[in-house]
mmCIF file of C-alpha atoms and ligand atoms in Angstrom:
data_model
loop_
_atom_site.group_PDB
_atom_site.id
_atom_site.type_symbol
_atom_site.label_atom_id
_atom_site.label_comp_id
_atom_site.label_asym_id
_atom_site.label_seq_id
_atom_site.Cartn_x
_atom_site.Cartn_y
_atom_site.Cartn_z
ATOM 1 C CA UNK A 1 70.180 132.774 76.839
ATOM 2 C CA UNK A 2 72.220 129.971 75.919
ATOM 3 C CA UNK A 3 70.000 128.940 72.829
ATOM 4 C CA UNK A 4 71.119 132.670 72.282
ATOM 5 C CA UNK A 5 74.799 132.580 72.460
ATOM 6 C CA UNK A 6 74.866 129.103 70.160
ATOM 7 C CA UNK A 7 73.093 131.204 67.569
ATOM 8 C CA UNK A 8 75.791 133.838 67.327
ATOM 9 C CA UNK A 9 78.592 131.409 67.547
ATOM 10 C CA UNK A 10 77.496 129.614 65.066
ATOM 11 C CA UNK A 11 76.362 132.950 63.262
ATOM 12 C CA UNK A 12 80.193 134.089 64.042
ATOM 13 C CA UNK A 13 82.105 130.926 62.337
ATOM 14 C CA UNK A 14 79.965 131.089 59.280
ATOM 15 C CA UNK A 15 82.091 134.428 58.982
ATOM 16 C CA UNK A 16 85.207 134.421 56.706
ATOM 17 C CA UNK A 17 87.127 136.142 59.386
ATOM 18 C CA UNK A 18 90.042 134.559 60.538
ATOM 19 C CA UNK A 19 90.405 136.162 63.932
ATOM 20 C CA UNK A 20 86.769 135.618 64.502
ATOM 21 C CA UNK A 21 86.695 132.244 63.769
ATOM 22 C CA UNK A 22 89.454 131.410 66.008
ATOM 23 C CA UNK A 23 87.752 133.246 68.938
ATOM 24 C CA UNK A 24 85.569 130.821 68.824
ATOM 25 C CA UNK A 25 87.390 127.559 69.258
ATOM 26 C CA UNK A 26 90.345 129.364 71.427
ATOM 27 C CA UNK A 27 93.955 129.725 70.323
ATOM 28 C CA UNK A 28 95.441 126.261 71.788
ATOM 29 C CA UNK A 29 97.118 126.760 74.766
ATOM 30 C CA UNK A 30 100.721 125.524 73.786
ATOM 31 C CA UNK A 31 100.534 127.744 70.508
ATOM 32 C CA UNK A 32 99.529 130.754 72.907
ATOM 33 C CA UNK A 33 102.642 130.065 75.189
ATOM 34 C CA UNK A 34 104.688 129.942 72.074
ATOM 35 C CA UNK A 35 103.358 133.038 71.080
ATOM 36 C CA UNK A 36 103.783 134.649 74.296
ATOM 37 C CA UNK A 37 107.675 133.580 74.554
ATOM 38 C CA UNK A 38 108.760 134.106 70.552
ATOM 39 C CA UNK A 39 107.162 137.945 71.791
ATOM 40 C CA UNK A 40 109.193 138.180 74.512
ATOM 41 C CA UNK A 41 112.163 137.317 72.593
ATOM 42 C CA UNK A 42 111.918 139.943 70.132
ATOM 43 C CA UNK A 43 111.052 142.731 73.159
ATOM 44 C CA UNK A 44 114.473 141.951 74.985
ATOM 45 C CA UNK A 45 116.307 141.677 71.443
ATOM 46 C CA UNK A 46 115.096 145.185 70.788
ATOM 47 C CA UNK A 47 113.374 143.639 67.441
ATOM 48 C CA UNK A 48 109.568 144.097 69.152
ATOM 49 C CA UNK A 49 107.016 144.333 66.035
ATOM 50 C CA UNK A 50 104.501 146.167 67.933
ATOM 51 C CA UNK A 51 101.500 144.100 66.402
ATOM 52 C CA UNK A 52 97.860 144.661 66.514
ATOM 53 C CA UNK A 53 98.356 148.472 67.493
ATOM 54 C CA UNK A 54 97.232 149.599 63.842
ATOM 55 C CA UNK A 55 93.919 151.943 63.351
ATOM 56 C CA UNK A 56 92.363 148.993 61.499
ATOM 57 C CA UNK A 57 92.752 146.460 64.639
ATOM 58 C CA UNK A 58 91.275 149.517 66.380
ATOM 59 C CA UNK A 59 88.667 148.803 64.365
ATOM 60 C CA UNK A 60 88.742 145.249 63.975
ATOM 61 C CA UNK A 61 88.225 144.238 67.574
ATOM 62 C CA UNK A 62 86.038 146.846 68.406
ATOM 63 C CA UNK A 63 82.563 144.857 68.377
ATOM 64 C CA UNK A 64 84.214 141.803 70.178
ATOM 65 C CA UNK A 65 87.318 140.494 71.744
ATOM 66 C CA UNK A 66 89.540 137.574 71.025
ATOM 67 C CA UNK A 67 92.608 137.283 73.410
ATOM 68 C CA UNK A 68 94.411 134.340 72.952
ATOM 69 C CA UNK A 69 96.057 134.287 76.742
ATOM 70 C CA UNK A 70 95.198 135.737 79.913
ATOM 71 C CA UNK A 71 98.128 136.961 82.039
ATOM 72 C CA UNK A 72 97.761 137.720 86.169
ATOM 73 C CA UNK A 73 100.442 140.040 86.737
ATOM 74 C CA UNK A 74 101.850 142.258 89.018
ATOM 75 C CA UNK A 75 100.766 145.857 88.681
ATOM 76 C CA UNK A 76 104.446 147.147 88.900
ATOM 77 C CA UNK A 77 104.516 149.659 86.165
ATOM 78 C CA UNK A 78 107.724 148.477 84.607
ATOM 79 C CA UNK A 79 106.293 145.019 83.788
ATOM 80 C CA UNK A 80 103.834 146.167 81.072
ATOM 81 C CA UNK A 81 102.436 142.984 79.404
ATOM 82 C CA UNK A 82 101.679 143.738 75.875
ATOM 83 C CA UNK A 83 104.483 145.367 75.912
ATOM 84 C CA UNK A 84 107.234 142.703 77.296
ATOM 85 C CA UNK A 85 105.109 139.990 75.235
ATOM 86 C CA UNK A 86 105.257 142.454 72.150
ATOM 87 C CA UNK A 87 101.385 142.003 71.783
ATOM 88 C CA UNK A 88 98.581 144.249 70.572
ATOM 89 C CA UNK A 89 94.932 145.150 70.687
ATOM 90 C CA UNK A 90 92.679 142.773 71.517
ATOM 91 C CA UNK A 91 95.783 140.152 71.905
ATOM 92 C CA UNK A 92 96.078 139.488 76.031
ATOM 93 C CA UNK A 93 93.199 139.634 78.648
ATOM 94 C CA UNK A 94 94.950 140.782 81.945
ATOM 95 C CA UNK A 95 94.243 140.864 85.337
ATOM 96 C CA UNK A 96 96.678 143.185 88.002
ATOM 97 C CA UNK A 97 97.080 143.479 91.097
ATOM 98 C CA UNK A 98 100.439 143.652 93.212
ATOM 99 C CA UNK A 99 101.815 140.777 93.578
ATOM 100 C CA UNK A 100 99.516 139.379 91.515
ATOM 101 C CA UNK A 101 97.139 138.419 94.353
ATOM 102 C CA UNK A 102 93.747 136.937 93.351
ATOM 103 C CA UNK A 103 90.556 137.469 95.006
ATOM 104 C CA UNK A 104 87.152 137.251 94.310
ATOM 105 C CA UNK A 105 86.683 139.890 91.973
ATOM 106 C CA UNK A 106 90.409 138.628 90.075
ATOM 107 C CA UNK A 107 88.818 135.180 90.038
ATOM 108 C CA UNK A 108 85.486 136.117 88.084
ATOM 109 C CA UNK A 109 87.755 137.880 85.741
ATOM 110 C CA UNK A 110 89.673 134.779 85.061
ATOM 111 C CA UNK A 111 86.908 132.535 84.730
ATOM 112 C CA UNK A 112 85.278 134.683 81.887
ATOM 113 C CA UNK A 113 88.357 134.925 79.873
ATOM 114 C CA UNK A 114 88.501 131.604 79.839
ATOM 115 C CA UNK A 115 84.624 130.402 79.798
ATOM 116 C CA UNK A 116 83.428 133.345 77.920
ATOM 117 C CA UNK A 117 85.959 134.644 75.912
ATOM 118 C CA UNK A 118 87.520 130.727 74.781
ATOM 119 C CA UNK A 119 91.261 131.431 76.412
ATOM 120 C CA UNK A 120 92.872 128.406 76.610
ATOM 121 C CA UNK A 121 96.150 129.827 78.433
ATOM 122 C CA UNK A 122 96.644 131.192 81.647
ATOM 123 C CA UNK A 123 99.746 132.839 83.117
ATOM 124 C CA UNK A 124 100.943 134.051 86.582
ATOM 125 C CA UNK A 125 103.481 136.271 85.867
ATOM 126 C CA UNK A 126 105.305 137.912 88.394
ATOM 127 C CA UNK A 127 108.765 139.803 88.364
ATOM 128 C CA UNK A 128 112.182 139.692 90.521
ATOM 129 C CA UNK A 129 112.191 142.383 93.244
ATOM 130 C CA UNK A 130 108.838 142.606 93.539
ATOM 131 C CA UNK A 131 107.951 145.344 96.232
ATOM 132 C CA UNK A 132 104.834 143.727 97.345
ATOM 133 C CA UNK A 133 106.371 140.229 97.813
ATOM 134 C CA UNK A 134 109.448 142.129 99.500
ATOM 135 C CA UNK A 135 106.811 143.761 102.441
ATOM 136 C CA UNK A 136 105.315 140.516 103.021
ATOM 137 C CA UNK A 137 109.044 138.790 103.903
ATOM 138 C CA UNK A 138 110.230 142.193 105.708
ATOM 139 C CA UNK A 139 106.990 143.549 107.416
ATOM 140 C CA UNK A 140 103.950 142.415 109.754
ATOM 141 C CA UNK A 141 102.960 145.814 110.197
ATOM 142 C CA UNK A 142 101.335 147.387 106.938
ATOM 143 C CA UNK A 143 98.743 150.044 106.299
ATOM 144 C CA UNK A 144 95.412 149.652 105.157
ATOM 145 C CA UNK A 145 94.089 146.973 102.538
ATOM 146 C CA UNK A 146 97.832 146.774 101.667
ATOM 147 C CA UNK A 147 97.490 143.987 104.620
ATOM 148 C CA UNK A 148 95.369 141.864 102.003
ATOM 149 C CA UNK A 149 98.082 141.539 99.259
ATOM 150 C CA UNK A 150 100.988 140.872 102.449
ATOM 151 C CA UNK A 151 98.921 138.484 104.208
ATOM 152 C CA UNK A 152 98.241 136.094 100.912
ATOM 153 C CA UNK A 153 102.193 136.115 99.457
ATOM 154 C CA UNK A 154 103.183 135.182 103.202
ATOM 155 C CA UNK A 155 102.960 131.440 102.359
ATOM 156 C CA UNK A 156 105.792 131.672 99.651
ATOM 157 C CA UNK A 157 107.849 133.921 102.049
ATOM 158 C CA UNK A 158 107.829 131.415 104.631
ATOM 159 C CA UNK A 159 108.498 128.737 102.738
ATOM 160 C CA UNK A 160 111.392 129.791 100.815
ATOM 161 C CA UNK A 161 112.821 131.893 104.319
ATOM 162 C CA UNK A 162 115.465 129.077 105.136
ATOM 163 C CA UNK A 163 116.361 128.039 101.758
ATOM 164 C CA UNK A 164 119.876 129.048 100.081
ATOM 165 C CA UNK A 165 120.208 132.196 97.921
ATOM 166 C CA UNK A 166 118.286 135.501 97.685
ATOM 167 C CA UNK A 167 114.983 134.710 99.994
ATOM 168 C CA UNK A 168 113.062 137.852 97.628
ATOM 169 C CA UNK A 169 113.948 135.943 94.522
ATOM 170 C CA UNK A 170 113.339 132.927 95.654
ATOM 171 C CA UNK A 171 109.753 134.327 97.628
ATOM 172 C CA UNK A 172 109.380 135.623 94.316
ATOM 173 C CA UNK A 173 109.263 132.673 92.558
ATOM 174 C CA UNK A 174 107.444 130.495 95.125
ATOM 175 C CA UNK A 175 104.537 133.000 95.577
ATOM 176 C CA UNK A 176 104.101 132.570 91.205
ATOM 177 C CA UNK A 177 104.311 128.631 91.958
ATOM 178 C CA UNK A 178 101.555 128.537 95.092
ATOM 179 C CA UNK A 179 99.185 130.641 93.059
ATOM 180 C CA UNK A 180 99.170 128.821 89.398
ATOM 181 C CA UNK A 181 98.475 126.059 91.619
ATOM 182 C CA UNK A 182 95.645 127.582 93.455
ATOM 183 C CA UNK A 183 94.117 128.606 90.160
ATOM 184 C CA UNK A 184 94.714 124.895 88.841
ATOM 185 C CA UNK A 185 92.623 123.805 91.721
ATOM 186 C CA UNK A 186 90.097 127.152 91.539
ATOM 187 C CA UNK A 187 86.786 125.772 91.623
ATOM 188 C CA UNK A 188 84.008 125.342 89.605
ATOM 189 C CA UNK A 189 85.325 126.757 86.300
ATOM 190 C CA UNK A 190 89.119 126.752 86.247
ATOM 191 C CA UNK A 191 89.674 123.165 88.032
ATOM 192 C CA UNK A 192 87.486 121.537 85.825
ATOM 193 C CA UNK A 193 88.893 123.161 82.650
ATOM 194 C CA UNK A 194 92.118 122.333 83.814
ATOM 195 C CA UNK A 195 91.976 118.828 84.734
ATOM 196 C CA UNK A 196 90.131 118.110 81.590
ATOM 197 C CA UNK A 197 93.290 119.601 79.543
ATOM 198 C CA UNK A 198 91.199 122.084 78.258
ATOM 199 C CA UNK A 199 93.353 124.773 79.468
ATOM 200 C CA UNK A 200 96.802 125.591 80.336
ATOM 201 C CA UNK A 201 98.027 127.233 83.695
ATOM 202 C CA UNK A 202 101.381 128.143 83.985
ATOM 203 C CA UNK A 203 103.725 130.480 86.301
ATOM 204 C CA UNK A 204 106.550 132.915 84.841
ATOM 205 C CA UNK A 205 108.951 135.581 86.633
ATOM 206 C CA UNK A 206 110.104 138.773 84.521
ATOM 207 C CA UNK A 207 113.410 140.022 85.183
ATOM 208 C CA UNK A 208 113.283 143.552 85.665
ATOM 209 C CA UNK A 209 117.199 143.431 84.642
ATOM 210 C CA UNK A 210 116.832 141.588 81.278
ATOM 211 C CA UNK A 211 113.420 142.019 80.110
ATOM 212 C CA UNK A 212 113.550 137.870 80.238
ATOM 213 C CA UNK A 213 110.285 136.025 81.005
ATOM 214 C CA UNK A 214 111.028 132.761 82.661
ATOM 215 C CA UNK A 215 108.445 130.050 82.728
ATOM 216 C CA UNK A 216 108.582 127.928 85.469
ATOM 217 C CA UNK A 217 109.241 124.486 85.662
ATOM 218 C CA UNK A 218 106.766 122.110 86.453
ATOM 219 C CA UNK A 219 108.588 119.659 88.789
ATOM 220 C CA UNK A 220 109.431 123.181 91.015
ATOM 221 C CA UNK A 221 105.876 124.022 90.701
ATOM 222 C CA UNK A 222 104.893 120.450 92.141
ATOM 223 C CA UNK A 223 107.336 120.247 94.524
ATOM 224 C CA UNK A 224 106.837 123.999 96.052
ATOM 225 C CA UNK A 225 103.495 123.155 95.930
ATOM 226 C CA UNK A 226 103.388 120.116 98.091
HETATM 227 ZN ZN1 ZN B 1 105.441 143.390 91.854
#
């Protein structure tokens, strides 16, 4: 099987295409984030392009994929990701859940975007007055597998219950931090990847206000981390 898949990639950059011949080596993860953030810009400017949504990228990534970032975001229907990152077809390999929890099934998802499919950039991207981060501060008493999402954002609501300011923004914020660094330290694929510099991991919030995408910085992510 492997003998196999060096055949086609090597079959694959022999190709003129452009977009195929990236897919093999990856997008480099700072270039993807600086994709990801000139997108944003032009979605909250109202100047969004609306790439990649033409019939010949229909047609162009039909046989095979290319994303050059995967995004783990909350399923909240007003944070669309291609959209808010003014991306197209074939441009962003994303995982939802609310509250952007991760579990097995998330994890395997991850891994082949990034071991499979050559991503090089990973982003947790969750938004301000996020409903499922809200229950876990407000509620111990929820129905059903909803208990599954509560029970894993508890960690940021209790440690951001005491600090100054809004505790949902700030839960908000802290539940992005704990689980870019869980992902950082996912084993076997994504730890090693990471730690080798292979691949980025970072943490964002949307504003549902502004349409702005705030990364997070890495000293908070360290320090809300510890
Ligand atoms: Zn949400």
């Amino acid at each position: 099987m492997k003998d196999y898949q060096w055949i086609l990639g090597f079959v694959l950059l022999t190709l003129s295409s452009n977009a195929f011949a990236e897919s093999m080596v990856g997008v480099p993860g700072d270039i993807a984030l600086q994709r990801l953030v000139e997108g944003n810009i032009r979605f909250r400017e109202g100047k969004a392009k609306r790439p990649n949504q033409s019939q010949e990228r229909i047609r162009e990534v039909s046989k095979r994929q290319f994303p050059f970032a995967t995004i783990i975001g909350c399923s909240d229907s007003r944070v669309p990701n291609e959209i808010v990152f003014d991306q197209g077809l074939g441009d962003l390999f994303i995982v939802r859940t609310a509250g952007q929890v991760s579990t097995y099934a998330s994890w395997g998802s991850i891994e082949f975007s990034v071991a499979v499919l050559g991503v090089n950039l990973v982003v947790v991207l969750g938004h301000s007055n996020c409903g499922a981060v809200d229950a876990a501060c407000k509620s111990n008493d929820v129905p059903g597998h909803i208990i599954t999402l509560t029970n894993a954002i508890k960690p940021a609501a209790e440690k951001t219950k005491h600090l100054q300011g809004d505790w949902l923004q700030n839960a908000v914020k802290a539940n992005v931090a704990l689980q870019v660094t869980s992902l950082r330290k996912l084993d076997p694929i994504l730890s090693k990847l990471y730690n080798s510099g292979k691949i980025l991991i970072v943490g964002a919030v949307y504003d549902l206000d502004t349409g702005k995408v705030s990364f997070l910085d890495e000293d908070y992510i360290l320090s809300i981390s510890k």
